[in-house]
Amino acid sequence: MSDHIVRSFDQELEGLRRSIAEMGGIGEKMLADSITALVRRDATLAQAVIASDSRLDVLQRELEEAAILTIARRQPLAIDLRETISAIRIASDLERIGDLAKNIAKRALAVSGQFEHQKVVLGVQTMSERVVGQLKDVLDAYTAHDVETAISVWERDGATDALYTSLFRELLTYMMEDPRNITFCTHMLFCAKNVERIGDHTTNIAETIHYLVRGQAIAAERPKADRSVAPLDADT
Amino acid sequence: MSDHIVRSFDQELEGLRRSIAEMGGIGEKMLADSITALVRRDATLAQAVIASDSRLDVLQRELEEAAILTIARRQPLAIDLRETISAIRIASDLERIGDLAKNIAKRALAVSGQFEHQKVVLGVQTMSERVVGQLKDVLDAYTAHDVETAISVWERDGATDALYTSLFRELLTYMMEDPRNITFCTHMLFCAKNVERIGDHTTNIAETIHYLVRGQAIAAERPKADRSVAPLDADT
């Protein structure tokens, strides 16, 4: 293989990594802004979050096409093939994270003017701050090929799920206390669920980094909080 | 290219198609069985649905690996490349459909013994029968490379979303009427949401078939029911 071809293959991989970095930045900002829009009842910010999702969709589609062309043209092996496949997988998780943040922003619009229960919103905010941290760390781990950080993000997801379960129960209690809370709390229930699912996608990215660096899947089961007592939320 | 190599490339594509057919069969059955488990309060059936999800995960991972190896080894062009990429995308949608059906089955277990509201369960059942029909049709369309059927499935998703929105409102009403309904109705809310998302994945598969056969994306926006009056469910 000529030096020219080798160099341009590296450039292709570098291009994929840059796209992931851009997508990661957009996803992080969308999640943080969607929660801010929810807390502050900021319709303009919510609209901005909704608008930025299409950029993420375009980037994902472009990255997927570029990565598949790279595989077809270069026939990469071992680490280079894993690098290309990992980029496809992470882009797909980031695209889903964007969709979920967009859903939160839409709910921020839907609840504006409704009966307010600030304590509940703060619960969603606390949970999302955790997940924003996980997302930030996992993107840094991807850039640095840092499998230890990826594993620590992966391990933290159990605590996020536990937080979600506790918030879920709290929301049910408010709904039972006063029927006027029901519509608002239902929206918050879905917001919390969206944040929890963003946590799952963050965990997926951590698994992909493990596969990328070590060449194999994380052996253990995905960490789950124990909720055997009362499976109030069965999805997680 | 020797006749032998051409033949074995066809065999590889045929293998991908067979895996999709197997995954589609499992996904369809999981959705139908999860709803039956919910309607009949059948814990054994719910457990069977939950258990069958791992087979779908394994098939998806295997298909993805096989498809990427095919791309790397064969460097397929045009329709053959689209065939391989489409298989990866559809497998990913089917794997997600399995996850969502598993979530419904887990909720079927969670609500057993709870306050019953059969009318609500029937609403979820009606919606899921529509989606099972869409899934069946889209899988047939994939086998037959039938883009017209794919487009008709794609167009039907708007009506499914409308059904979901109406069920969502009905559930809120029951919750407001009597606090004892809240926990049960919340589970049904998430079940309905899961069915609605399975409908979205069915629509994704229809879009992939369009790309596979015609070589380009469906031009129009994804069909959405008009819910501008009151965006009660902002996700859809």
GROMACS .gro file of N, CA, C and O in nm, chain A residues 18-90:
model
  292
   18ARG      N    1  -1.378   1.320   1.417
   18ARG     CA    2  -1.421   1.460   1.425
   18ARG      C    3  -1.573   1.471   1.422
   18ARG      O    4  -1.632   1.550   1.495
   19SER      N    5  -1.635   1.390   1.335
   19SER     CA    6  -1.783   1.393   1.327
   19SER      C    7  -1.844   1.349   1.459
   19SER      O    8  -1.943   1.407   1.505
   20ILE      N    9  -1.787   1.244   1.520
   20ILE     CA   10  -1.838   1.199   1.650
   20ILE      C   11  -1.825   1.311   1.753
   20ILE      O   12  -1.917   1.335   1.832
   21ALA      N   13  -1.709   1.380   1.752
   21ALA     CA   14  -1.688   1.490   1.848
   21ALA      C   15  -1.794   1.599   1.827
   21ALA      O   16  -1.852   1.649   1.924
   22GLU      N   17  -1.822   1.632   1.701
   22GLU     CA   18  -1.923   1.735   1.674
   22GLU      C   19  -2.061   1.688   1.720
   22GLU      O   20  -2.135   1.761   1.788
   23MET      N   21  -2.094   1.563   1.686
   23MET     CA   22  -2.224   1.509   1.727
   23MET      C   23  -2.237   1.504   1.878
   23MET      O   24  -2.342   1.535   1.935
   24GLY      N   25  -2.129   1.463   1.946
   24GLY     CA   26  -2.129   1.455   2.092
   24GLY      C   27  -2.153   1.591   2.154
   24GLY      O   28  -2.233   1.604   2.249
   25GLY      N   29  -2.087   1.693   2.099
   25GLY     CA   30  -2.106   1.830   2.148
   25GLY      C   31  -2.252   1.874   2.135
   25GLY      O   32  -2.310   1.930   2.229
   26ILE      N   33  -2.310   1.845   2.019
   26ILE     CA   34  -2.450   1.884   1.996
   26ILE      C   35  -2.543   1.807   2.093
   26ILE      O   36  -2.632   1.866   2.155
   27GLY      N   37  -2.520   1.676   2.108
   27GLY     CA   38  -2.604   1.594   2.195
   27GLY      C   39  -2.600   1.641   2.340
   27GLY      O   40  -2.704   1.654   2.406
   28GLU      N   41  -2.477   1.668   2.389
   28GLU     CA   42  -2.460   1.718   2.526
   28GLU      C   43  -2.538   1.848   2.547
   28GLU      O   44  -2.610   1.864   2.645
   29LYS      N   45  -2.521   1.940   2.452
   29LYS     CA   46  -2.586   2.072   2.462
   29LYS      C   47  -2.738   2.056   2.455
   29LYS      O   48  -2.812   2.122   2.530
   30MET      N   49  -2.786   1.967   2.368
   30MET     CA   50  -2.932   1.947   2.356
   30MET      C   51  -2.991   1.897   2.487
   30MET      O   52  -3.096   1.943   2.531
   31LEU      N   53  -2.922   1.800   2.551
   31LEU     CA   54  -2.973   1.747   2.678
   31LEU      C   55  -2.975   1.857   2.784
   31LEU      O   56  -3.079   1.881   2.848
   32ALA      N   57  -2.860   1.925   2.802
   32ALA     CA   58  -2.852   2.029   2.905
   32ALA      C   59  -2.955   2.139   2.880
   32ALA      O   60  -3.028   2.181   2.971
   33ASP      N   61  -2.966   2.184   2.754
   33ASP     CA   62  -3.059   2.292   2.722
   33ASP      C   63  -3.206   2.249   2.737
   33ASP      O   64  -3.290   2.330   2.777
   34SER      N   65  -3.237   2.124   2.704
   34SER     CA   66  -3.376   2.080   2.716
   34SER      C   67  -3.420   2.085   2.862
   34SER      O   68  -3.534   2.122   2.892
   35ILE      N   69  -3.330   2.050   2.953
   35ILE     CA   70  -3.364   2.052   3.096
   35ILE      C   71  -3.374   2.197   3.146
   35ILE      O   72  -3.466   2.231   3.221
   36THR      N   73  -3.281   2.280   3.100
   36THR     CA   74  -3.290   2.423   3.136
   36THR      C   75  -3.423   2.481   3.088
   36THR      O   76  -3.490   2.556   3.160
   37ALA      N   77  -3.462   2.446   2.966
   37ALA     CA   78  -3.590   2.495   2.911
   37ALA      C   79  -3.707   2.448   2.997
   37ALA      O   80  -3.803   2.523   3.018
   38LEU      N   81  -3.697   2.326   3.048
   38LEU     CA   82  -3.802   2.269   3.133
   38LEU      C   83  -3.808   2.343   3.268
   38LEU      O   84  -3.916   2.381   3.315
   39VAL      N   85  -3.691   2.365   3.328
   39VAL     CA   86  -3.685   2.428   3.460
   39VAL      C   87  -3.729   2.573   3.452
   39VAL      O   88  -3.806   2.620   3.536
   40ARG      N   89  -3.682   2.645   3.349
   40ARG     CA   90  -3.711   2.789   3.340
   40ARG      C   91  -3.835   2.820   3.258
   40ARG      O   92  -3.865   2.937   3.234
   41ARG      N   93  -3.905   2.717   3.209
   41ARG     CA   94  -4.019   2.738   3.119
   41ARG      C   95  -3.979   2.831   3.003
   41ARG      O   96  -4.049   2.928   2.973
   42ASP      N   97  -3.866   2.799   2.941
   42ASP     CA   98  -3.810   2.884   2.836
   42ASP      C   99  -3.844   2.826   2.699
   42ASP      O  100  -3.776   2.737   2.648
   43ALA      N  101  -3.951   2.878   2.638
   43ALA     CA  102  -3.999   2.823   2.510
   43ALA      C  103  -3.900   2.847   2.397
   43ALA      O  104  -3.885   2.762   2.308
   44THR      N  105  -3.831   2.959   2.400
   44THR     CA  106  -3.734   2.989   2.293
   44THR      C  107  -3.621   2.887   2.294
   44THR      O  108  -3.580   2.835   2.189
   45LEU      N  109  -3.571   2.858   2.414
   45LEU     CA  110  -3.463   2.759   2.426
   45LEU      C  111  -3.513   2.621   2.383
   45LEU      O  112  -3.443   2.546   2.314
   46ALA      N  113  -3.636   2.587   2.422
   46ALA     CA  114  -3.693   2.458   2.382
   46ALA      C  115  -3.701   2.447   2.230
   46ALA      O  116  -3.665   2.343   2.172
   47GLN      N  117  -3.744   2.553   2.165
   47GLN     CA  118  -3.752   2.555   2.019
   47GLN      C  119  -3.613   2.537   1.957
   47GLN      O  120  -3.598   2.469   1.855
   48ALA      N  121  -3.511   2.599   2.019
   48ALA     CA  122  -3.375   2.587   1.966
   48ALA      C  123  -3.326   2.443   1.975
   48ALA      O  124  -3.260   2.392   1.884
   49VAL      N  125  -3.360   2.375   2.086
   49VAL     CA  126  -3.322   2.234   2.102
   49VAL      C  127  -3.387   2.151   1.991
   49VAL      O  128  -3.322   2.069   1.925
   50ILE      N  129  -3.518   2.175   1.970
   50ILE     CA  130  -3.593   2.099   1.868
   50ILE      C  131  -3.530   2.121   1.730
   50ILE      O  132  -3.512   2.027   1.654
   51ALA      N  133  -3.492   2.247   1.703
   51ALA     CA  134  -3.436   2.280   1.571
   51ALA      C  135  -3.300   2.214   1.549
   51ALA      O  136  -3.266   2.176   1.436
   52SER      N  137  -3.221   2.198   1.656
   52SER     CA  138  -3.084   2.147   1.635
   52SER      C  139  -3.081   1.997   1.609
   52SER      O  140  -2.978   1.943   1.568
   53ASP      N  141  -3.194   1.928   1.630
   53ASP     CA  142  -3.193   1.783   1.611
   53ASP      C  143  -3.167   1.741   1.466
   53ASP      O  144  -3.102   1.640   1.441
   54SER      N  145  -3.213   1.822   1.370
   54SER     CA  146  -3.197   1.782   1.230
   54SER      C  147  -3.049   1.778   1.190
   54SER      O  148  -3.008   1.695   1.109
   55ARG      N  149  -2.969   1.868   1.249
   55ARG     CA  150  -2.825   1.868   1.222
   55ARG      C  151  -2.763   1.734   1.264
   55ARG      O  152  -2.678   1.677   1.195
   56LEU      N  153  -2.808   1.685   1.379
   56LEU     CA  154  -2.758   1.557   1.431
   56LEU      C  155  -2.796   1.442   1.337
   56LEU      O  156  -2.716   1.352   1.310
   57ASP      N  157  -2.919   1.448   1.286
   57ASP     CA  158  -2.965   1.343   1.192
   57ASP      C  159  -2.879   1.342   1.066
   57ASP      O  160  -2.839   1.236   1.017
   58VAL      N  161  -2.851   1.463   1.013
   58VAL     CA  162  -2.770   1.474   0.891
   58VAL      C  163  -2.630   1.420   0.917
   58VAL      O  164  -2.577   1.341   0.839
   59LEU      N  165  -2.570   1.462   1.028
   59LEU     CA  166  -2.434   1.418   1.061
   59LEU      C  167  -2.428   1.265   1.074
   59LEU      O  168  -2.333   1.202   1.029
   60GLN      N  169  -2.531   1.208   1.136
   60GLN     CA  170  -2.530   1.062   1.155
   60GLN      C  171  -2.536   0.989   1.021
   60GLN      O  172  -2.462   0.896   0.995
   61ARG      N  173  -2.625   1.035   0.935
   61ARG     CA  174  -2.641   0.972   0.803
   61ARG      C  175  -2.510   0.985   0.723
   61ARG      O  176  -2.462   0.889   0.662
   62GLU      N  177  -2.449   1.104   0.728
   62GLU     CA  178  -2.324   1.127   0.656
   62GLU      C  179  -2.212   1.039   0.710
   62GLU      O  180  -2.135   0.980   0.635
   63LEU      N  181  -2.204   1.031   0.843
   63LEU     CA  182  -2.099   0.949   0.904
   63LEU      C  183  -2.116   0.802   0.866
   63LEU      O  184  -2.020   0.735   0.832
   64GLU      N  185  -2.241   0.756   0.869
   64GLU     CA  186  -2.267   0.616   0.836
   64GLU      C  187  -2.223   0.587   0.692
   64GLU      O  188  -2.155   0.487   0.666
   65GLU      N  189  -2.258   0.676   0.602
   65GLU     CA  190  -2.220   0.657   0.461
   65GLU      C  191  -2.068   0.659   0.444
   65GLU      O  192  -2.010   0.575   0.376
   66ALA      N  193  -2.002   0.757   0.510
   66ALA     CA  194  -1.857   0.768   0.499
   66ALA      C  195  -1.789   0.644   0.556
   66ALA      O  196  -1.693   0.590   0.497
   67ALA      N  197  -1.839   0.595   0.670
   67ALA     CA  198  -1.777   0.480   0.735
   67ALA      C  199  -1.792   0.355   0.648
   67ALA      O  200  -1.698   0.275   0.634
   68ILE      N  201  -1.909   0.339   0.587
   68ILE     CA  202  -1.932   0.220   0.504
   68ILE      C  203  -1.846   0.226   0.378
   68ILE      O  204  -1.789   0.126   0.335
   69LEU      N  205  -1.833   0.346   0.320
   69LEU     CA  206  -1.743   0.362   0.205
   69LEU      C  207  -1.600   0.327   0.245
   69LEU      O  208  -1.527   0.262   0.169
   70THR      N  209  -1.559   0.369   0.365
   70THR     CA  210  -1.425   0.339   0.413
   70THR      C  211  -1.404   0.188   0.423
   70THR      O  212  -1.302   0.135   0.380
   71ILE      N  213  -1.503   0.120   0.481
   71ILE     CA  214  -1.492  -0.026   0.493
   71ILE      C  215  -1.483  -0.091   0.356
   71ILE      O  216  -1.399  -0.179   0.331
   72ALA      N  217  -1.567  -0.045   0.262
   72ALA     CA  218  -1.568  -0.105   0.128
   72ALA      C  219  -1.439  -0.078   0.052
   72ALA      O  220  -1.386  -0.165  -0.014
   73ARG      N  221  -1.386   0.044   0.065
   73ARG     CA  222  -1.267   0.082  -0.013
   73ARG      C  223  -1.139   0.030   0.048
   73ARG      O  224  -1.047  -0.010  -0.021
   74ARG      N  225  -1.131   0.036   0.182
   74ARG     CA  226  -1.002   0.010   0.249
   74ARG      C  227  -0.991  -0.132   0.304
   74ARG      O  228  -0.882  -0.176   0.338
   75GLN      N  229  -1.104  -0.198   0.319
   75GLN     CA  230  -1.106  -0.331   0.380
   75GLN      C  231  -1.019  -0.336   0.506
   75GLN      O  232  -0.927  -0.416   0.515
   76PRO      N  233  -1.045  -0.249   0.601
   76PRO     CA  234  -0.960  -0.242   0.720
   76PRO      C  235  -0.970  -0.369   0.804
   76PRO      O  236  -1.071  -0.440   0.800
   77LEU      N  237  -0.866  -0.397   0.879
   77LEU     CA  238  -0.863  -0.514   0.965
   77LEU      C  239  -0.844  -0.472   1.110
   77LEU      O  240  -0.802  -0.362   1.138
   78ALA      N  241  -0.878  -0.564   1.200
   78ALA     CA  242  -0.852  -0.547   1.344
   78ALA      C  243  -0.890  -0.409   1.395
   78ALA      O  244  -1.003  -0.367   1.378
   79ILE      N  245  -0.795  -0.337   1.455
   79ILE     CA  246  -0.826  -0.211   1.522
   79ILE      C  247  -0.890  -0.110   1.427
   79ILE      O  248  -0.984  -0.039   1.464
   80ASP      N  249  -0.844  -0.105   1.301
   80ASP     CA  250  -0.900  -0.007   1.206
   80ASP      C  251  -1.045  -0.039   1.173
   80ASP      O  252  -1.128   0.051   1.159
   81LEU      N  253  -1.075  -0.169   1.160
   81LEU     CA  254  -1.214  -0.208   1.134
   81LEU      C  255  -1.300  -0.175   1.256
   81LEU      O  256  -1.411  -0.122   1.243
   82ARG      N  257  -1.247  -0.205   1.375
   82ARG     CA  258  -1.322  -0.175   1.498
   82ARG      C  259  -1.345  -0.025   1.511
   82ARG      O  260  -1.451   0.020   1.555
   83GLU      N  261  -1.244   0.053   1.473
   83GLU     CA  262  -1.258   0.200   1.479
   83GLU      C  263  -1.374   0.246   1.391
   83GLU      O  264  -1.455   0.330   1.431
   84THR      N  265  -1.385   0.188   1.273
   84THR     CA  266  -1.490   0.229   1.179
   84THR      C  267  -1.628   0.185   1.228
   84THR      O  268  -1.723   0.263   1.228
   85ILE      N  269  -1.637   0.059   1.273
   85ILE     CA  270  -1.765   0.008   1.324
   85ILE      C  271  -1.807   0.086   1.448
   85ILE      O  272  -1.925   0.119   1.465
   86SER      N  273  -1.711   0.115   1.535
   86SER     CA  274  -1.742   0.189   1.658
   86SER      C  275  -1.799   0.326   1.626
   86SER      O  276  -1.893   0.372   1.692
   87ALA      N  277  -1.743   0.391   1.525
   87ALA     CA  278  -1.793   0.523   1.487
   87ALA      C  279  -1.939   0.513   1.444
   87ALA      O  280  -2.023   0.596   1.484
   88ILE      N  281  -1.974   0.409   1.367
   88ILE     CA  282  -2.114   0.390   1.324
   88ILE      C  283  -2.205   0.372   1.445
   88ILE      O  284  -2.310   0.434   1.456
   89ARG      N  285  -2.161   0.287   1.539
   89ARG     CA  286  -2.245   0.259   1.656
   89ARG      C  287  -2.264   0.382   1.744
   89ARG      O  288  -2.375   0.411   1.790
   90ILE      N  289  -2.153   0.453   1.770
   90ILE     CA  290  -2.162   0.570   1.859
   90ILE      C  291  -2.247   0.679   1.794
   90ILE      O  292  -2.329   0.743   1.861
   0.00000   0.00000   0.00000
